[in-house]
Short mmCIF file of C-alpha atoms in Angstrom, two decimals:
data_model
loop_
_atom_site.label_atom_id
_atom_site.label_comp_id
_atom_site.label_asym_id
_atom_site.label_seq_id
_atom_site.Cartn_x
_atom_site.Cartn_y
_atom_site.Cartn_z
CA UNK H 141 0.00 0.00 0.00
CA UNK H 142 0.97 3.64 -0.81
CA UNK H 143 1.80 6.08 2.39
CA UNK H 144 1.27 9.55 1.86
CA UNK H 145 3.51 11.91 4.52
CA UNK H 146 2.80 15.50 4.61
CA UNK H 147 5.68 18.03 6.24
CA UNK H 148 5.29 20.07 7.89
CA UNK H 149 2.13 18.51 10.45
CA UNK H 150 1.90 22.74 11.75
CA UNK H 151 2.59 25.61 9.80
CA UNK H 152 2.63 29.10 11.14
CA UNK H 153 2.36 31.95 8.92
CA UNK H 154 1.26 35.34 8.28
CA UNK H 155 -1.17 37.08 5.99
CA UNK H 156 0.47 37.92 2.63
CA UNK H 157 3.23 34.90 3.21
CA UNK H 158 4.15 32.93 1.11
CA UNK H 159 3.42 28.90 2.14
CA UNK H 160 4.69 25.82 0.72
CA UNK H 161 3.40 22.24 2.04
CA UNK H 162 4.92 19.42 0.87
CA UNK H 163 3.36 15.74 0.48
CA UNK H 164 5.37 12.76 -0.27
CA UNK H 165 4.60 9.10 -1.79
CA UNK H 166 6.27 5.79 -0.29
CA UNK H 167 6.05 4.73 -4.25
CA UNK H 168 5.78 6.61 -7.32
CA UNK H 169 2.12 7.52 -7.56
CA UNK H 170 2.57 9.69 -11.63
CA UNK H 171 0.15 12.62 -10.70
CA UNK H 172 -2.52 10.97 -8.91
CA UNK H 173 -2.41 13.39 -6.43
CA UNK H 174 -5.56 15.41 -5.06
CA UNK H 175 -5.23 18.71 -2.14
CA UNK H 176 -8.02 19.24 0.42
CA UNK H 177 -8.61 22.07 2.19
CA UNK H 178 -10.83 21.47 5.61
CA UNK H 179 -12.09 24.27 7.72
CA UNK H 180 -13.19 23.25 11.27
CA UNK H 181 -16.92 21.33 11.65
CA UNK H 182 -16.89 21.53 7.94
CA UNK H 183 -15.98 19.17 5.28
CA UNK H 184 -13.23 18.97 3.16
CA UNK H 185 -13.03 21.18 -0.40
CA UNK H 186 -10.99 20.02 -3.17
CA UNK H 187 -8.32 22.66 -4.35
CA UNK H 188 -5.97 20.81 -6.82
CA UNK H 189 -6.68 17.36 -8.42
CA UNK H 190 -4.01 15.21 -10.84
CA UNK H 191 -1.17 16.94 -8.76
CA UNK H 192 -1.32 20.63 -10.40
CA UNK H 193 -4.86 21.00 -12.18
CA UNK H 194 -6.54 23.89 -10.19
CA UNK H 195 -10.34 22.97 -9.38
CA UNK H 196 -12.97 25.07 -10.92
CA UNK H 197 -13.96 28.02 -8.36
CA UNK H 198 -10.81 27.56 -6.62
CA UNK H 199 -8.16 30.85 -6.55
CA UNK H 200 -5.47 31.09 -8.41
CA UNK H 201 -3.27 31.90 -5.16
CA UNK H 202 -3.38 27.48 -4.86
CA UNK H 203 -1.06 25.73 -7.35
CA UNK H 204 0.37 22.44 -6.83
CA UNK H 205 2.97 20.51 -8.54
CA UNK H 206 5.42 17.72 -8.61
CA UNK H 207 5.14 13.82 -10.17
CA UNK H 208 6.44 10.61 -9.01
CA UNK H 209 7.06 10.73 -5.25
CA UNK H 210 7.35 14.16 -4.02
CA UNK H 211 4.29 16.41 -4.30
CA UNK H 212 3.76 20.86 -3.22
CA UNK H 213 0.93 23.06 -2.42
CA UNK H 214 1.74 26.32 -2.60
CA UNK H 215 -0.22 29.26 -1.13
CA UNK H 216 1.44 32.62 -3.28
CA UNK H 217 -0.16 35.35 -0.64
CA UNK H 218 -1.61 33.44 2.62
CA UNK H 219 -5.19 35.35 2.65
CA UNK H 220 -7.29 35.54 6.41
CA UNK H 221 -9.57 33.14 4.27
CA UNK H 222 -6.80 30.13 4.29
CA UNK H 223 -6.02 29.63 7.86
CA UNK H 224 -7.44 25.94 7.50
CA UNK H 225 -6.15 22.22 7.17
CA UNK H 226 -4.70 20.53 4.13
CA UNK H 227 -4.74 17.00 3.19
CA UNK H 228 -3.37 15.17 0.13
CA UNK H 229 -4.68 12.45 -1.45
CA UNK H 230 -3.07 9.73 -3.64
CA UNK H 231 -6.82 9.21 -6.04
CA UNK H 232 -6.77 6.88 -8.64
CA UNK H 233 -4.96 3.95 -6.19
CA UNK H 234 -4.89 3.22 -2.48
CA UNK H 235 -6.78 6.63 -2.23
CA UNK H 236 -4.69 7.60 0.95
CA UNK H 237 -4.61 10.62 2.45
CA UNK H 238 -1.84 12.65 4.17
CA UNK H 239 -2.03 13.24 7.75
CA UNK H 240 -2.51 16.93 7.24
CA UNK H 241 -0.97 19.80 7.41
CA UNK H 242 -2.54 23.19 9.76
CA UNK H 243 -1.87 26.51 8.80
CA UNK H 244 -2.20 28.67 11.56
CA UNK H 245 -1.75 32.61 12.09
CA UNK H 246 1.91 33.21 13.22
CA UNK F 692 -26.66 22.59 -7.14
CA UNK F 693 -25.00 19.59 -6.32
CA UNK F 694 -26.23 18.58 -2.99
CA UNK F 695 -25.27 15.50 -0.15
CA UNK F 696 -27.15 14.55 2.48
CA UNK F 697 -26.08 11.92 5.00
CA UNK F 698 -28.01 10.15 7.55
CA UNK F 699 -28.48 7.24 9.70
CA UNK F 700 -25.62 7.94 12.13
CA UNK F 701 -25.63 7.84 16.46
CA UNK F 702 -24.52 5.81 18.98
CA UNK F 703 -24.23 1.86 19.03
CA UNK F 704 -22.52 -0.31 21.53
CA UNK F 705 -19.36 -2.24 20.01
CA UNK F 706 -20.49 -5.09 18.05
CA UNK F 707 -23.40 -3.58 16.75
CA UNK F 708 -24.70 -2.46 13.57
CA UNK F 709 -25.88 1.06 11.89
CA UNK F 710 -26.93 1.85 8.03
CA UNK F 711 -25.46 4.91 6.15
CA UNK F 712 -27.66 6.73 3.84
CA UNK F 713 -26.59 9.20 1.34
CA UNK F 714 -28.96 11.19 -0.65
CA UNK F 715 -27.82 12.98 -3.78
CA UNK F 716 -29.27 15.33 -5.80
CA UNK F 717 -28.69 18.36 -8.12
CA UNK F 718 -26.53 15.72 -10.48
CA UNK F 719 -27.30 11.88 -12.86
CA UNK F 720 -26.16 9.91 -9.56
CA UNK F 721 -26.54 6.78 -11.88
CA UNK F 722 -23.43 8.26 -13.82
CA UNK F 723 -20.68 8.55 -10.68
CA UNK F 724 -19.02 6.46 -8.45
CA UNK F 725 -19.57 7.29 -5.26
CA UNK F 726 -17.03 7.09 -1.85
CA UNK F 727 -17.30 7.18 1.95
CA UNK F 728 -14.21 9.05 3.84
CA UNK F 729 -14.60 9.72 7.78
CA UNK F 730 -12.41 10.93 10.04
CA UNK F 731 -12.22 10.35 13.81
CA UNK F 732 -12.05 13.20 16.59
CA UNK F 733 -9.15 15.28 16.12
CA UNK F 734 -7.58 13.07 13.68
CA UNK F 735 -7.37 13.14 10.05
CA UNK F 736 -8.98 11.90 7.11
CA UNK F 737 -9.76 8.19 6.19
CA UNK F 738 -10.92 7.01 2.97
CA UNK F 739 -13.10 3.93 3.88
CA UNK F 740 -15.07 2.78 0.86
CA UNK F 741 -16.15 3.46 -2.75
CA UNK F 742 -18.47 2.09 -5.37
CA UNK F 743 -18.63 1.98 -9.15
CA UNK F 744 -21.74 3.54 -10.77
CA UNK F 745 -23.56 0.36 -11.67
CA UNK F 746 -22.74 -0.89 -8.20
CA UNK F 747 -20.91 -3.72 -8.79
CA UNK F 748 -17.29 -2.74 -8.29
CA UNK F 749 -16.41 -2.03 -4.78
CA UNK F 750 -13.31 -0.70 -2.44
CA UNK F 751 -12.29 -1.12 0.83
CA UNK F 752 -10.11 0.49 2.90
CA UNK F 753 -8.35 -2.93 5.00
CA UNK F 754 -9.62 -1.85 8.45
CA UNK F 755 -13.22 -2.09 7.50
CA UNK F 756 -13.15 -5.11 4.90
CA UNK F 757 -15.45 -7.87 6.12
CA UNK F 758 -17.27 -5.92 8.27
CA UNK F 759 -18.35 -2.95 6.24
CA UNK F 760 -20.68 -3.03 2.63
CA UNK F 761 -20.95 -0.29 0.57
CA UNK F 762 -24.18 -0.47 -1.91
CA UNK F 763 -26.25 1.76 -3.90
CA UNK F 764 -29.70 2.82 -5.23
CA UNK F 765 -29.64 4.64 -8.48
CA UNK F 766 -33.28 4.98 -8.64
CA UNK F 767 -33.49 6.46 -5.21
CA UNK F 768 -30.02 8.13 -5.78
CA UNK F 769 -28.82 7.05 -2.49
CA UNK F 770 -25.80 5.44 -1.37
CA UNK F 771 -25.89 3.06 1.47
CA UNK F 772 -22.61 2.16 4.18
CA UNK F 773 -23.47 -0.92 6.20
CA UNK F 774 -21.55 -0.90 9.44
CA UNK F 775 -21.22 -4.60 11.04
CA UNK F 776 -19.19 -5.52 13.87
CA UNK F 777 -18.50 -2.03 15.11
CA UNK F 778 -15.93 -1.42 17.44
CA UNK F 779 -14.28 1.80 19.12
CA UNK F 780 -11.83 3.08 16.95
CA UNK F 781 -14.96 3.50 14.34
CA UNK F 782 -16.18 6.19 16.22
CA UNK F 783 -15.53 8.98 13.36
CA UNK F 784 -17.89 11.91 11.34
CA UNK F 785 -18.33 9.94 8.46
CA UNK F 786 -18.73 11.57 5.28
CA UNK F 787 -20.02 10.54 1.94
CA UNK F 788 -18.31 11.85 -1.48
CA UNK F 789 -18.98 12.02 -5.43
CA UNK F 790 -16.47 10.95 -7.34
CA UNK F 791 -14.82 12.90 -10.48
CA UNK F 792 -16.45 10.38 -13.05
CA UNK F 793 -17.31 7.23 -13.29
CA UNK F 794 -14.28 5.27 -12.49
CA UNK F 795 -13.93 4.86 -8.74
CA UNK F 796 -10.99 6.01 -6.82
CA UNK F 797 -11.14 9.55 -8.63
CA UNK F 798 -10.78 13.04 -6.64
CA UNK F 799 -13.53 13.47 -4.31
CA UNK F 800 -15.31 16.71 -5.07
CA UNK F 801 -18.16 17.11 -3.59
CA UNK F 802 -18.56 16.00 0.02
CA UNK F 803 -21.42 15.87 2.24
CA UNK F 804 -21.56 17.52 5.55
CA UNK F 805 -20.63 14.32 7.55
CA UNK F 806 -22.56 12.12 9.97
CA UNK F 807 -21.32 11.10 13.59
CA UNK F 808 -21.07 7.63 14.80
CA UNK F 809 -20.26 6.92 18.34
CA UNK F 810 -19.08 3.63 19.12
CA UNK F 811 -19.35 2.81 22.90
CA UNK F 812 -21.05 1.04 25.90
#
């Protein structure tokens, strides 16, 4: 089975930083790779699917990237809006997830 | 609009059984696979389940295989999570999910608002 390990678990940052989150694959994985964003009480929004293809509705500040075994979300200008969790998801497989990653206000 | 609506969850003592419901709408449910992902208090997410959109191809998660079936009823666009032989560490908000297409194990995106189930004497 595939492990997904996302670094860092706790992020803090500041509004108008710059954030990257990184996700990594136990195997090789191509692009199957889905972000999450999750809000507290709420569920989980899809931001990025097939590693760096930018979900409809979604803003352009989310972009991911990478292939294979090593996987980013970046975040170009941390808004109030995206203090949340992130998960990543290896879809098309084992459909793991990441154990998340919490951006908090520094 | 696309719209998910779980139900069907509470509290059972270990051992025992609940039914999942999930009613779609605002989408041709007969068209998508559909998947079940909870996630237990404070902890992450789990993917648990999924099913193809003719119902015949299923996915487990290993934790839950042999005591969980996942089913579906395109004409009442509802999809169903039998929980058997429950034990603690199922206690979780368990959420359904519509799959990106019809081929199972696709992004998730569009999630319910998530149902509770308490495991415990």
């Amino acid at each position: 089975d595939v492990q997904m390990t996302q670094s860092p678990s706790t992020l803090s940052a500041s509004v108008g930083d710059r954030v990257t989150i990184t996700c990594r694959a136990s195997q090789s994985i191509s692009s199957w790779l889905a972000w999450y964003q999750q809000k507290p009480g709420k569920p989980p929004k899809v931001l990025i699917y097939k590693a760096s293809s930018l979900e409809s509705g979604v803003s352009s500040r989310f972009s991911g990237s990478g292939f294979g075994t090593e996987f980013t979300l970046t975040i170009s200008s941390l808004q109030p809006d995206d203090f949340a969790t992130y998960y990543c998801q290896h879809h098309n497989g084992d459909n793991a997830f990441g154990g998340g990653t919490k951006v908090e206000i520094k | 609009d696309v719209q998910l609506l779980e139900s069907g969850g509470g509290l059972v003592q270990p051992g025992g059984s609940l039914r999942l419901s999930c009613t779609a709408s605002g989408f041709t449910f007969s068209t998508y696979s559909m998947a079940w992902v909870r996630q237990a208090p404070g902890k992450g997410l789990e993917w648990v389940s999924a099913i193809g959109p003719g119902g015949v191809d299923t996915y487990y998660v290993d934790s839950v295989k042999g005591r969980f079936t996942i089913s579906r009823d395109n004409s009442k666009s509802t999809v169903y999570l039998q929980l058997d032989s429950l034990r603690a560490e199922d206690t979780a908000v368990y959420y359904c999910a519509k799959e990106y297409g019809a081929h199972p194990n696709n992004w998730l995106d569009t999630w319910g608002q998530g149902i509770l189930v308490t495991v415990s004497s």
